[in-house]
Coordinates of C-alpha atoms and ligand atoms in Angstrom, one line a residue:
X285 CA 18.7 -122.1 -21.8
X286 CA 16.8 -123.3 -18.7
X287 CA 13.2 -123.9 -19.5
X288 CA 10.8 -126.7 -19.3
X289 CA 10.4 -128.4 -22.7
X290 CA 7.4 -130.6 -22.3
X291 CA 4.8 -131.5 -19.6
X292 CA 4.9 -135.0 -21.0
X293 CA 6.6 -137.1 -18.3
X294 CA 7.7 -139.7 -20.8
X295 CA 9.6 -137.0 -22.6
X296 CA 11.1 -135.7 -19.4
X297 CA 12.3 -139.2 -18.6
X298 CA 14.0 -139.6 -22.0
X299 CA 15.7 -136.2 -22.5
X300 CA 18.5 -137.1 -20.1
X301 CA 19.0 -140.3 -22.2
X302 CA 19.5 -138.2 -25.3
X303 CA 21.9 -135.9 -23.5
X304 CA 23.9 -138.9 -22.1
X305 CA 24.2 -140.3 -25.6
X306 CA 25.1 -137.0 -27.2
X307 CA 21.9 -137.1 -29.2
X308 CA 20.4 -133.8 -30.3
X309 CA 16.7 -133.6 -30.0
X310 CA 14.3 -131.0 -31.4
X311 CA 14.7 -129.0 -28.3
X312 CA 18.5 -128.9 -28.5
X313 CA 18.2 -127.7 -32.1
X314 CA 15.7 -125.1 -31.1
X315 CA 18.1 -123.8 -28.5
X316 CA 21.0 -123.8 -31.1
X317 CA 18.8 -121.6 -33.4
X318 CA 18.5 -118.8 -30.8
X319 CA 18.1 -116.0 -31.4
X320 CA 15.9 -116.8 -34.4
X321 CA 15.8 -114.3 -37.2
X322 CA 13.6 -111.3 -36.2
X323 CA 12.7 -110.4 -39.8
X324 CA 11.5 -114.0 -40.5
X325 CA 9.5 -114.0 -37.3
X326 CA 7.7 -110.8 -38.4
X327 CA 7.2 -112.2 -41.9
X328 CA 9.0 -109.3 -43.6
X329 CA 11.8 -111.3 -45.2
X330 CA 11.2 -111.8 -48.9
X331 CA 13.1 -114.6 -50.7
X332 CA 10.8 -114.8 -53.7
X333 CA 13.5 -113.7 -56.3
X334 CA 17.3 -113.6 -56.5
X335 CA 17.5 -109.8 -56.4
X336 CA 17.0 -110.5 -52.7
X337 CA 16.7 -111.6 -50.1
X338 CA 15.1 -108.3 -49.0
X339 CA 13.7 -107.3 -45.7
X340 CA 11.8 -104.4 -44.4
X341 CA 13.1 -102.6 -41.3
X342 CA 10.3 -103.0 -38.8
X343 CA 11.4 -99.9 -36.8
X344 CA 11.0 -97.7 -39.8
X345 CA 14.6 -96.4 -40.0
X346 CA 16.0 -98.7 -42.7
X347 CA 14.5 -99.8 -46.0
X348 CA 10.8 -99.9 -46.2
X349 CA 10.6 -101.6 -49.6
X350 CA 12.4 -104.6 -51.2
X351 CA 14.4 -104.1 -54.4
X352 CA 11.3 -104.6 -56.5
X353 CA 9.3 -102.1 -54.4
X354 CA 7.2 -104.6 -52.4
X355 CA 6.4 -103.2 -49.0
X356 CA 6.0 -105.0 -45.7
X357 CA 2.3 -105.6 -46.4
X358 CA 2.8 -107.2 -49.8
X359 CA 5.7 -109.3 -48.5
X360 CA 3.9 -110.5 -45.4
X361 CA 0.7 -111.4 -47.3
X362 CA 2.6 -113.2 -50.0
X363 CA 4.6 -115.3 -47.5
X364 CA 1.5 -116.2 -45.6
X365 CA -0.5 -117.4 -48.6
X366 CA 2.4 -119.4 -50.0
X367 CA 2.2 -121.3 -46.6
X368 CA -1.5 -121.8 -47.1
X369 CA -0.8 -123.1 -50.6
X370 CA 1.7 -125.6 -49.2
X371 CA -0.8 -126.7 -46.6
X372 CA -3.6 -127.1 -49.1
X373 CA -1.3 -129.0 -51.5
X374 CA -0.3 -131.4 -48.7
X375 CA -3.8 -132.2 -47.5
X376 CA -5.1 -132.4 -51.1
X377 CA -2.3 -134.7 -52.3
X378 CA -3.3 -137.0 -49.5
X379 CA -6.9 -136.8 -50.6
X380 CA -6.0 -137.4 -54.2
X381 CA -4.1 -140.5 -53.2
X382 CA -7.1 -141.9 -51.4
X383 CA -9.5 -141.0 -54.3
X384 CA -7.1 -142.8 -56.7
X385 CA -7.1 -145.8 -54.4
X386 CA -10.9 -145.8 -54.4
X387 CA -10.9 -145.5 -58.2
X388 CA -8.6 -148.5 -58.4
X389 CA -11.0 -150.5 -56.2
X390 CA -13.8 -149.4 -58.5
X391 CA -11.8 -150.7 -61.4
X392 CA -11.3 -154.1 -59.7
X393 CA -7.5 -153.5 -59.0
X394 CA -5.7 -152.9 -55.7
X395 CA -6.7 -156.2 -54.1
X396 CA -5.5 -155.2 -50.6
X397 CA -8.4 -152.7 -50.4
X398 CA -12.1 -153.1 -50.4
X399 CA -15.1 -151.0 -49.6
X400 CA -15.6 -151.3 -45.8
X401 CA -18.4 -148.8 -45.3
X402 CA -21.0 -149.3 -48.0
X403 CA -23.6 -147.1 -46.3
X404 CA -21.1 -144.2 -46.3
X405 CA -20.3 -144.8 -50.0
X406 CA -24.0 -144.5 -50.8
X407 CA -24.4 -141.4 -48.6
X408 CA -21.3 -139.7 -50.3
X409 CA -22.7 -140.6 -53.7
X410 CA -26.0 -139.1 -52.8
X411 CA -24.4 -135.9 -51.6
X412 CA -22.4 -135.6 -54.8
X413 CA -25.5 -136.0 -56.9
X414 CA -24.5 -139.5 -58.2
X415 CA -27.4 -141.7 -59.1
X416 CA -26.9 -145.2 -57.6
X417 CA -30.0 -147.1 -58.7
X418 CA -29.1 -150.4 -60.4
X419 CA -25.4 -149.8 -60.0
X420 CA -23.1 -152.2 -58.1
X421 CA -20.7 -151.0 -55.4
X422 CA -17.7 -151.0 -57.6
X423 CA -19.4 -148.8 -60.2
X424 CA -20.5 -146.4 -57.5
X425 CA -17.0 -146.3 -56.0
X426 CA -15.6 -145.5 -59.4
X427 CA -18.1 -142.7 -60.0
X428 CA -17.6 -141.2 -56.5
X429 CA -13.8 -141.3 -57.1
X430 CA -14.2 -139.7 -60.5
X431 CA -16.4 -136.8 -59.2
X432 CA -13.9 -136.3 -56.4
X433 CA -11.0 -136.2 -58.8
X434 CA -12.9 -133.7 -60.9
X435 CA -12.4 -131.3 -57.9
X436 CA -8.7 -131.5 -58.8
X437 CA -9.0 -131.0 -62.6
X438 CA -12.1 -129.0 -63.5
X439 CA -11.3 -126.1 -65.8
X440 CA -14.6 -124.3 -65.8
X441 CA -14.2 -121.7 -63.1
X442 CA -17.9 -121.2 -62.9
X443 CA -18.5 -124.6 -61.4
X444 CA -17.3 -124.8 -57.7
X445 CA -15.6 -127.7 -56.1
X446 CA -18.4 -130.2 -55.3
X447 CA -16.9 -131.4 -52.1
X448 CA -16.9 -127.8 -50.9
X449 CA -20.4 -126.6 -51.9
X450 CA -22.2 -129.8 -50.9
X451 CA -20.8 -129.8 -47.4
X452 CA -21.4 -126.3 -46.0
X453 CA -24.5 -124.3 -45.3
X454 CA -26.1 -122.7 -48.3
X455 CA -25.6 -119.3 -46.9
X456 CA -21.9 -119.9 -46.4
X457 CA -21.4 -121.3 -49.9
X458 CA -23.1 -118.2 -51.3
X459 CA -21.1 -115.8 -49.2
X460 CA -17.8 -117.4 -50.2
X461 CA -18.8 -117.6 -53.9
X462 CA -19.8 -113.9 -53.9
X463 CA -16.4 -113.0 -52.4
X464 CA -14.8 -114.9 -55.3
X465 CA -13.0 -117.3 -53.0
X466 CA -14.8 -120.5 -53.7
X467 CA -12.3 -122.7 -55.5
X468 CA -13.4 -124.6 -58.7
X469 CA -10.3 -126.8 -58.7
X470 CA -8.0 -127.6 -55.8
X471 CA -4.8 -127.8 -57.8
X472 CA -5.7 -124.6 -59.7
X473 CA -6.2 -122.7 -56.4
X474 CA -2.7 -123.8 -55.3
X475 CA -1.2 -122.9 -58.7
X476 CA -3.0 -119.6 -58.6
X477 CA -1.3 -118.7 -55.3
X478 CA 2.1 -119.6 -56.6
X479 CA 1.6 -117.5 -59.7
X480 CA 0.0 -114.5 -58.1
X481 CA 2.8 -114.3 -55.6
X482 CA 5.6 -114.5 -58.3
X483 CA 7.7 -111.5 -58.6
X484 CA 5.8 -108.6 -60.0
X485 CA 2.2 -109.9 -59.7
X486 CA -0.3 -109.3 -56.9
X487 CA 0.9 -106.4 -54.6
X488 CA -2.4 -105.6 -52.9
X489 CA -2.4 -107.2 -49.5
X490 CA -6.2 -107.5 -49.4
X491 CA -6.4 -109.1 -52.7
X492 CA -3.5 -111.4 -51.9
X493 CA -5.2 -112.5 -48.6
X494 CA -8.4 -113.3 -50.5
X495 CA -6.3 -115.6 -52.7
X496 CA -5.3 -117.2 -49.4
X497 CA -8.9 -117.7 -48.4
X498 CA -9.5 -119.5 -51.7
X499 CA -6.4 -121.7 -51.0
X500 CA -7.7 -122.5 -47.6
X501 CA -11.1 -123.5 -49.1
X502 CA -9.2 -125.7 -51.5
X503 CA -7.6 -127.2 -48.4
X504 CA -11.1 -127.8 -46.9
X505 CA -12.1 -129.6 -50.1
X506 CA -9.1 -131.8 -50.0
X507 CA -9.5 -132.6 -46.3
X508 CA -13.2 -133.3 -46.6
X509 CA -12.7 -135.8 -49.4
X510 CA -9.7 -137.4 -47.7
X511 CA -11.7 -138.2 -44.6
X512 CA -14.9 -139.3 -46.2
X513 CA -13.2 -141.6 -48.8
X514 CA -10.9 -143.0 -46.1
X515 CA -14.0 -144.0 -44.2
X516 CA -15.4 -145.6 -47.3
X517 CA -12.3 -147.7 -47.7
X518 CA -11.3 -148.4 -44.2
X519 CA -14.5 -148.0 -42.2
X520 CA -16.0 -145.1 -40.3
X521 CA -14.6 -144.8 -36.8
X522 CA -16.7 -145.9 -33.8
X523 CA -15.7 -145.5 -30.2
X524 CA -13.1 -147.9 -28.8
X525 CA -10.8 -147.9 -25.8
X526 CA -7.1 -147.8 -26.3
X527 CA -4.1 -146.1 -24.7
X528 CA -1.5 -143.4 -25.4
X529 CA 2.0 -142.4 -24.5
X530 CA 5.4 -144.2 -24.7
X531 CA 4.3 -146.9 -22.2
X532 CA 2.5 -148.5 -25.1
X533 CA 5.8 -149.7 -26.5
X534 CA 6.3 -153.3 -25.2
X535 CA 9.6 -154.9 -24.3
X536 CA 8.4 -158.4 -25.3
X537 CA 7.1 -157.4 -28.7
X538 CA 8.5 -156.3 -32.1
X539 CA 7.5 -152.6 -32.0
X540 CA 6.7 -150.9 -35.2
X541 CA 5.6 -147.2 -35.2
X542 CA 3.5 -145.9 -38.1
X543 CA 4.1 -142.2 -38.6
X544 CA 2.9 -139.5 -41.0
X545 CA -0.6 -138.9 -42.4
X546 CA -1.8 -141.2 -45.1
X547 CA -3.6 -144.4 -43.9
X548 CA -3.2 -146.2 -47.2
X549 CA -0.1 -148.1 -46.1
X550 CA -0.5 -148.2 -42.3
X551 CA -3.9 -149.9 -42.7
X552 CA -2.3 -152.7 -44.6
X553 CA 0.7 -152.9 -42.2
X554 CA -1.9 -153.5 -39.4
X555 CA -3.5 -156.3 -41.5
X556 CA -0.2 -157.8 -42.4
X557 CA 1.0 -157.8 -38.7
X558 CA -2.1 -159.9 -37.8
X559 CA -1.4 -162.3 -40.6
X560 CA 2.3 -162.7 -39.8
X561 CA 2.2 -162.5 -36.1
X562 CA 3.6 -166.0 -35.7
X563 CA 6.8 -164.9 -37.6
X564 CA 7.4 -162.3 -34.9
X565 CA 6.9 -164.8 -32.1
X566 CA 9.2 -167.2 -33.9
X567 CA 11.8 -164.5 -33.9
X568 CA 11.6 -164.5 -30.1
X569 CA 9.1 -161.7 -29.4
X570 CA 6.6 -163.4 -27.0
X571 CA 3.9 -160.8 -27.7
X572 CA 4.4 -160.8 -31.5
X573 CA 4.1 -157.5 -33.4
X574 CA 3.1 -154.4 -31.6
X575 CA 2.0 -151.5 -33.9
X576 CA 1.9 -148.1 -32.3
X577 CA 1.2 -144.7 -33.9
X578 CA 2.8 -141.3 -34.2
X579 CA 1.1 -138.1 -35.4
X580 CA -1.8 -138.4 -37.8
X581 CA -1.1 -141.8 -39.3
X582 CA -1.1 -142.9 -35.7
X583 CA -4.4 -141.2 -35.2
X584 CA -6.0 -142.8 -38.3
X585 CA -5.3 -146.3 -37.1
X586 CA -6.1 -145.4 -33.5
X587 CA -9.5 -144.2 -34.6
X588 CA -10.3 -147.3 -36.7
X589 CA -8.5 -150.1 -35.0
X590 CA -7.7 -148.8 -31.5
X591 CA -4.0 -149.0 -32.2
X592 CA -2.3 -147.2 -29.3
X593 CA -0.6 -143.8 -29.8
X594 CA 3.1 -143.6 -28.9
X595 CA 3.3 -139.9 -29.1
X596 CA 2.5 -136.7 -31.0
X597 CA 4.6 -134.4 -33.3
X598 CA 7.1 -132.7 -31.1
X599 CA 8.3 -135.9 -29.3
X600 CA 8.5 -138.1 -32.4
X601 CA 12.2 -138.7 -31.8
X602 CA 11.5 -140.2 -28.3
X603 CA 10.2 -143.6 -29.4
X604 CA 13.6 -144.4 -30.9
X605 CA 15.3 -143.4 -27.6
X606 CA 13.4 -146.1 -25.7
X607 CA 15.8 -148.6 -27.3
X608 CA 12.8 -150.9 -28.0
X609 CA 11.4 -149.4 -31.2
X610 CA 12.4 -151.8 -34.0
X611 CA 11.0 -150.0 -37.0
X612 CA 9.5 -146.6 -37.7
X613 CA 7.5 -146.6 -41.0
X614 CA 6.8 -143.1 -42.3
X615 CA 4.6 -141.9 -45.2
X616 CA 4.2 -138.1 -45.7
X617 CA 4.2 -134.9 -43.7
X618 CA 5.5 -133.9 -40.2
X619 CA 8.3 -136.4 -40.3
X620 CA 11.5 -134.8 -38.8
X621 CA 14.6 -135.4 -41.0
X622 CA 16.4 -135.8 -37.7
X623 CA 15.0 -139.3 -37.4
X624 CA 17.5 -140.5 -40.0
X625 CA 20.3 -139.2 -37.7
X626 CA 19.0 -140.4 -34.4
X627 CA 18.2 -143.9 -35.6
X628 CA 21.9 -144.4 -36.3
X629 CA 22.5 -144.4 -32.6
X630 CA 20.0 -147.3 -32.1
X631 CA 19.0 -150.5 -33.8
X632 CA 15.8 -149.0 -35.1
X633 CA 15.0 -149.3 -38.8
X634 CA 13.6 -146.1 -40.4
X635 CA 11.6 -146.9 -43.4
X636 CA 10.3 -144.4 -45.9
X637 CA 7.6 -145.5 -48.3
X638 CA 6.5 -142.6 -50.5
X639 CA 8.4 -141.4 -53.6
X640 CA 8.0 -137.8 -52.4
X641 CA 9.3 -138.3 -48.9
X642 CA 12.8 -139.9 -48.7
X643 CA 15.1 -139.3 -45.8
X644 CA 18.9 -139.7 -45.8
X645 CA 19.7 -142.7 -43.6
X646 CA 16.4 -144.4 -44.1
X647 CA 15.6 -147.6 -46.0
X648 CA 13.1 -147.0 -48.8
X649 CA 10.3 -149.5 -49.4
X650 CA 8.2 -148.1 -52.2
X651 CA 4.5 -148.3 -51.6
X652 CA 2.0 -148.7 -54.4
X653 CA -1.7 -149.5 -54.1
X654 CA -1.3 -152.6 -56.3
X655 CA 1.5 -154.0 -54.2
X656 CA 0.5 -152.7 -50.8
X657 CA 0.6 -156.1 -49.1
X658 CA 4.0 -156.9 -50.5
X659 CA 5.4 -153.6 -49.1
X660 CA 3.8 -154.2 -45.8
X661 CA 5.3 -157.7 -45.5
X662 CA 8.8 -156.4 -46.5
X663 CA 8.4 -153.8 -43.7
X664 CA 7.6 -156.5 -41.2
X665 CA 10.6 -158.5 -42.2
X666 CA 12.9 -155.5 -41.8
X667 CA 11.4 -155.0 -38.3
X668 CA 12.1 -158.6 -37.4
X669 CA 15.7 -158.2 -38.6
X670 CA 16.1 -155.0 -36.6
X671 CA 14.6 -156.7 -33.5
X672 CA 17.5 -159.2 -33.7
X673 CA 19.9 -156.3 -33.3
X674 CA 18.2 -154.9 -30.3
X675 CA 20.4 -154.3 -27.3
X676 CA 18.5 -155.2 -24.1
X677 CA 20.8 -153.1 -22.0
X678 CA 19.7 -149.9 -23.7
X679 CA 15.9 -150.5 -23.3
X680 CA 14.3 -147.6 -21.3
X681 CA 10.6 -147.5 -21.9
X682 CA 8.9 -144.8 -19.8
X683 CA 6.1 -146.5 -18.0
X684 CA 3.6 -143.8 -18.7
X685 CA 0.4 -144.5 -20.6
X686 CA -3.1 -143.3 -20.3
X687 CA -6.4 -144.9 -21.3
X688 CA -8.0 -143.1 -24.2
X689 CA -11.5 -143.5 -25.5
X690 CA -11.3 -142.6 -29.2
X691 CA -13.3 -143.0 -32.4
X692 CA -15.8 -140.1 -32.3
X693 CA -16.6 -139.7 -35.9
X694 CA -19.6 -137.5 -36.7
X695 CA -21.6 -140.7 -37.2
X696 CA -20.5 -142.0 -33.8
X697 CA -21.5 -138.8 -32.1
X698 CA -24.9 -138.7 -33.8
X699 CA -25.3 -142.4 -33.0
X700 CA -24.6 -141.8 -29.4
X701 CA -27.1 -138.9 -29.3
X702 CA -29.7 -141.0 -31.0
X703 CA -29.9 -143.2 -27.9
X704 CA -31.4 -140.2 -26.2
X705 CA -33.7 -139.3 -29.1
X706 CA -33.8 -141.7 -32.0
X707 CA -36.1 -139.5 -34.1
X708 CA -34.2 -136.3 -33.7
X709 CA -30.6 -137.1 -32.5
X710 CA -29.4 -133.5 -32.6
X711 CA -32.2 -132.2 -30.4
X712 CA -30.7 -133.3 -27.1
X713 CA -27.5 -131.5 -28.0
X714 CA -29.3 -128.3 -29.0
X715 CA -31.6 -128.4 -26.0
X716 CA -28.6 -128.6 -23.7
X717 CA -26.9 -125.7 -25.6
X718 CA -30.0 -123.7 -25.2
X719 CA -30.6 -124.4 -21.5
X720 CA -26.9 -123.7 -20.9
X721 CA -25.8 -127.1 -19.6
X722 CA -23.4 -126.8 -22.6
X723 CA -22.3 -123.2 -23.0
X724 CA -20.5 -123.8 -26.3
X725 CA -18.2 -126.1 -28.2
X726 CA -14.5 -125.9 -28.7
X727 CA -12.5 -127.7 -31.4
X728 CA -8.9 -128.1 -30.5
X729 CA -6.7 -128.7 -33.5
X730 CA -3.2 -128.3 -34.7
X731 CA 0.4 -129.1 -33.8
X732 CA 3.0 -128.9 -31.1
X733 CA 5.7 -126.3 -31.4
X734 CA 9.0 -125.6 -29.7
X735 CA 7.7 -122.2 -29.1
X736 CA 5.4 -123.6 -26.4
X737 CA 6.0 -126.1 -23.6
X738 CA 4.8 -129.2 -25.3
X739 CA 1.1 -130.0 -24.6
X740 CA 0.8 -127.4 -21.9
X741 CA -1.5 -125.0 -23.7
X742 CA -3.8 -127.7 -24.8
X743 CA -4.3 -129.1 -21.4
X744 CA -4.6 -125.8 -19.5
X745 CA -7.1 -124.2 -21.9
X746 CA -9.1 -127.4 -22.1
X747 CA -9.4 -127.8 -18.4
X748 CA -10.5 -124.2 -18.0
X749 CA -13.1 -124.5 -20.8
X750 CA -14.5 -127.8 -19.5
X751 CA -14.9 -126.3 -16.0
X752 CA -17.1 -123.7 -17.8
X753 CA -19.2 -126.3 -19.5
X754 CA -17.7 -126.1 -22.9
X755 CA -17.9 -129.4 -24.9
X756 CA -14.5 -130.3 -26.1
X757 CA -13.6 -131.9 -29.5
X758 CA -10.0 -132.6 -30.7
X759 CA -8.0 -133.6 -33.7
X760 CA -4.4 -134.1 -34.8
X761 CA -1.6 -133.5 -32.4
X762 CA -4.1 -131.7 -30.1
X763 CA -5.9 -135.0 -29.7
X764 CA -2.5 -136.6 -29.2
X765 CA -1.9 -134.3 -26.3
X766 CA -5.2 -135.0 -24.7
X767 CA -4.9 -138.8 -25.1
X768 CA -1.4 -138.8 -23.6
X769 CA -2.5 -136.8 -20.6
X770 CA -5.6 -138.8 -19.7
X771 CA -8.2 -136.3 -20.8
X772 CA -10.0 -138.7 -23.1
X773 CA -11.3 -140.7 -20.1
X774 CA -14.5 -140.9 -18.1
X775 CA -12.5 -140.0 -15.0
X776 CA -11.4 -136.7 -16.6
X777 CA -15.0 -135.8 -17.1
X778 CA -15.8 -136.5 -13.5
X779 CA -12.8 -134.5 -12.4
X780 CA -12.8 -131.5 -14.7
X781 CA -16.2 -131.0 -16.3
X782 CA -18.5 -128.3 -15.0
X783 CA -21.8 -129.6 -13.6
X784 CA -23.9 -128.9 -16.7
X785 CA -21.4 -130.6 -19.0
X786 CA -20.9 -133.5 -16.7
X787 CA -24.7 -134.1 -16.6
X788 CA -25.0 -134.1 -20.4
X789 CA -21.9 -136.3 -20.9
X790 CA -23.2 -138.7 -18.3
X791 CA -26.7 -138.8 -19.8
X792 CA -25.3 -139.7 -23.2
X793 CA -22.8 -142.2 -21.7
X794 CA -25.5 -143.9 -19.6
X795 CA -27.8 -144.1 -22.6
X796 CA -25.1 -145.9 -24.4
X797 CA -24.4 -148.4 -21.7
X798 CA -21.1 -146.9 -20.6
X799 CA -21.9 -146.9 -16.9
X800 CA -20.6 -143.3 -16.7
X801 CA -20.0 -140.3 -18.9
X802 CA -18.5 -139.8 -22.3
X803 CA -14.8 -138.8 -22.1
X804 CA -14.0 -135.2 -21.4
X805 CA -12.5 -134.6 -24.8
X806 CA -14.0 -136.3 -27.9
X807 CA -11.3 -137.6 -30.2
X808 CA -12.5 -136.8 -33.8
X809 CA -9.4 -138.0 -35.6
X810 CA -6.5 -136.7 -37.6
X811 CA -6.0 -133.2 -39.0
X812 CA -7.9 -133.8 -42.2
X813 CA -10.7 -135.0 -39.9
X814 CA -11.4 -131.5 -38.8
X815 CA -14.1 -131.7 -41.4
X816 CA -15.9 -134.3 -39.1
X817 CA -16.4 -131.5 -36.6
X818 CA -17.4 -129.1 -39.3
X819 CA -20.0 -131.6 -40.5
X820 CA -21.6 -131.7 -37.1
X821 CA -21.5 -127.9 -36.9
X822 CA -23.1 -127.6 -40.3
X823 CA -25.9 -130.0 -39.2
X824 CA -26.5 -128.0 -36.0
X825 CA -26.5 -124.7 -38.0
X826 CA -28.9 -126.0 -40.5
X827 CA -31.2 -127.2 -37.8
X828 CA -31.2 -123.8 -36.2
X829 CA -31.5 -122.1 -39.5
X830 CA -28.4 -119.9 -39.0
X831 CA -25.0 -119.8 -40.6
X832 CA -21.8 -121.2 -38.9
X833 CA -20.6 -117.9 -37.6
X834 CA -23.6 -117.6 -35.4
X835 CA -22.9 -120.8 -33.4
X836 CA -21.2 -120.7 -30.0
X837 CA -18.4 -122.7 -31.5
X838 CA -14.7 -121.8 -31.3
X839 CA -11.5 -123.3 -32.7
X840 CA -8.2 -123.3 -30.9
X841 CA -4.8 -124.2 -32.2
X842 CA -2.8 -123.3 -29.2
X843 CA 0.6 -124.8 -30.2
X844 CA 0.4 -124.6 -33.9
X845 CA 3.3 -124.4 -36.4
X846 CA 2.8 -126.1 -39.8
X847 CA 1.8 -124.8 -43.1
X848 CA -1.1 -127.2 -43.1
X849 CA -2.2 -125.6 -39.8
X850 CA -2.1 -122.2 -41.6
X851 CA -4.4 -123.6 -44.2
X852 CA -6.8 -125.2 -41.7
X853 CA -6.9 -122.1 -39.5
X854 CA -7.7 -119.9 -42.5
X855 CA -10.3 -122.3 -43.6
X856 CA -12.0 -122.3 -40.2
X857 CA -12.0 -118.5 -40.3
X858 CA -13.4 -118.5 -43.8
X859 CA -16.2 -120.8 -42.5
X860 CA -17.0 -118.1 -40.0
X861 CA -15.3 -119.5 -36.9
X862 CA -13.3 -117.5 -34.3
X863 CA -9.9 -119.3 -34.4
X864 CA -7.5 -119.0 -31.5
X865 CA -3.7 -119.3 -32.2
X866 CA -1.4 -119.8 -29.2
X867 CA 1.7 -119.1 -31.1
X868 CA 2.4 -115.8 -32.9
X869 CA 1.9 -116.1 -36.6
X870 CA 4.7 -114.7 -38.8
X871 CA 2.7 -111.8 -40.0
X872 CA 3.1 -109.1 -37.4
X873 CA 5.6 -107.1 -39.6
X874 CA 2.5 -105.8 -41.4
X875 CA -0.1 -103.8 -39.6
X876 CA -2.5 -104.2 -42.5
X877 CA -2.3 -108.0 -42.7
X878 CA -2.4 -108.3 -38.9
X879 CA -5.5 -106.1 -38.7
X880 CA -7.3 -108.0 -41.5
X881 CA -6.6 -111.4 -40.0
X882 CA -7.5 -110.5 -36.4
X883 CA -10.3 -108.0 -37.1
X884 CA -11.5 -107.0 -40.6
X885 CA -12.1 -110.6 -41.7
X886 CA -15.0 -110.6 -39.2
X887 CA -17.0 -108.2 -41.3
X888 CA -16.2 -110.2 -44.4
X889 CA -16.7 -113.8 -43.4
X890 CA -17.7 -113.7 -39.7
X891 CA -14.5 -115.5 -38.6
X892 CA -11.2 -114.1 -37.5
X893 CA -8.0 -115.1 -35.7
X894 CA -7.6 -114.5 -32.0
X895 CA -4.0 -114.6 -31.0
X896 CA -3.2 -115.2 -27.4
X897 CA -0.1 -117.0 -26.1
X898 CA -1.1 -117.1 -22.4
X899 CA -3.3 -120.2 -21.9
X900 CA -5.3 -118.7 -19.1
X901 CA -6.1 -115.5 -21.0
X902 CA -6.8 -117.5 -24.1
X903 CA -9.4 -119.6 -22.3
X904 CA -11.0 -116.4 -20.9
X905 CA -11.1 -114.9 -24.4
X906 CA -12.6 -118.0 -25.9
X907 CA -15.3 -118.0 -23.2
X908 CA -16.2 -114.4 -24.0
X909 CA -16.5 -115.3 -27.7
X910 CA -18.9 -118.1 -26.7
X911 CA -20.9 -115.8 -24.5
X912 CA -21.1 -113.2 -27.3
X913 CA -22.4 -115.8 -29.7
X914 CA -24.9 -117.0 -27.2
X915 CA -26.2 -113.5 -26.8
X916 CA -26.5 -113.2 -30.6
X917 CA -28.7 -116.3 -30.6
X918 CA -30.7 -114.9 -27.7
X919 CA -29.9 -117.9 -25.4
Ligands
LIG1990 FE1 1.6 -132.3 -38.1 FE2 -0.9 -134.1 -38.4 FE3 0.5 -130.4 -37.0 FE4 0.6 -132.7 -35.9 S1 -1.2 -131.5 -36.0 S2 2.2 -131.5 -36.3 S3 0.4 -130.7 -39.0 S4 0.8 -134.2 -37.4 NI1 -1.9 -131.9 -38.1

């Protein structure tokens, strides 16, 4: 197959290395899978029971129902919402882990952790209705953790998840409650999806999809508390300057990549690397330890400590191919099993850390909150040992890296705006939206996929929107793409932003002493951090006295692939936002489901999915949505 795999030049440099060494990469395996199963792609393959697998003939000639009688609509809807359940479970398990760590801190255990952002703890407590007078920080932490954990265990279905209702507009919360899709318990919402999609239960595609919305809102709840409680424990991100792409790997250092999603261990690895840096130097690495990031764990430490990002999802195998990565430490989610195979061809130590994510070929160092520092030290020792095995002749570090200004939490954005108007920080943003300097806001989220030339859709759509004065925000692997390609810089603003947008970003940048504009794309964090963008949107909506679906705000996941992304996308739609997908979701085998997702949901919740694989057309469509919303607001 002769196609371009990635626009990332570092990847382009290393793919021939893989070929020469007979190493299969994600793109080789994608090629080997062609042609992929058409039934699966349409979502009409059902593997829910052992009478099957069954599939519906999309051309109408063969069977139209599975053995049990489920038709294409039932099958497609069930498959989709099972994906949403898996996404919600993943994000929420991450959230539970953080909440448990906060609880331990409140109890006086888990000595590696402390409360780094007291103001945020107070603010979260207030939002959750917890009285704080006369209580010390530890007590407050424990109560916040307990109320958060209640969102995983409440049995009274009449009481909604507190992290959901307390963070959205009142109107939205009411709408979703009236639709019966507001979850009362994250775990129950996931379990409900699994049970209603068991053989012989829910067969009505509309009802099934409503279950999916509920699952997506459980995902929202889990994401929200993950982000906020991580800020409490590790600090709320503030802007800092760092860099991205494989050039961040250093020949003279012991390079350790942290990969996955959960910051609980990677934070401590960063602390331990500072403490033990001399050991690395003693082992011969002049520059000591060099921690770099991959995927969302990378993003978490990038946002809080300016740790450089090596790469995003699709190219996660590449750091090993540089021959200079000594250890890759993984926690949970988006970790390719192939890493265990590829690392066999190099000296790299692959280290798994979570009981639920073990990979054949990896060394397992079990992580617990109580013994976090011990695990981190053990990991550093393994990296030092691996470094001794490094073969200098095989080192091939692509010298590509771009500056990236990162760390735009909601607090950081409001803080920057407050330099223009301390009494009313949102006013300058609103004024500029009203006067058209900023036409609208686009949040880029989601993954990379082999179905798209890596990073291309992100970059092309963003440039087009920026030229049309759309303010750009990004999270997850989308943010990874922008940071690797130099779009999180002041230079990118000067080069690509339309005049209005440039003027606003420059005014904010100057007011904050940056001697120039804010970067073209604001890095808001990992995927759970999509809620940071939602929190700004909610504040804007509340100020305007409208609901979220009225705002000129769009979401784009132009290279999406994971179940978590299915959950996030559905959550954005449930919140009323038009959500673009640049890959075709596996639902097109059902006209009913496709119509609901791309059209009918608009009447129900205000949001819907806009599917467009062509980046140019996608940008045009997103711009028309923004225009339509502006008209609706009479601006
Ligand atoms: Fe995973 Fe978060 Fe997707 Fe990236 S964006 S591929 S889910 S790492 Ni979350």
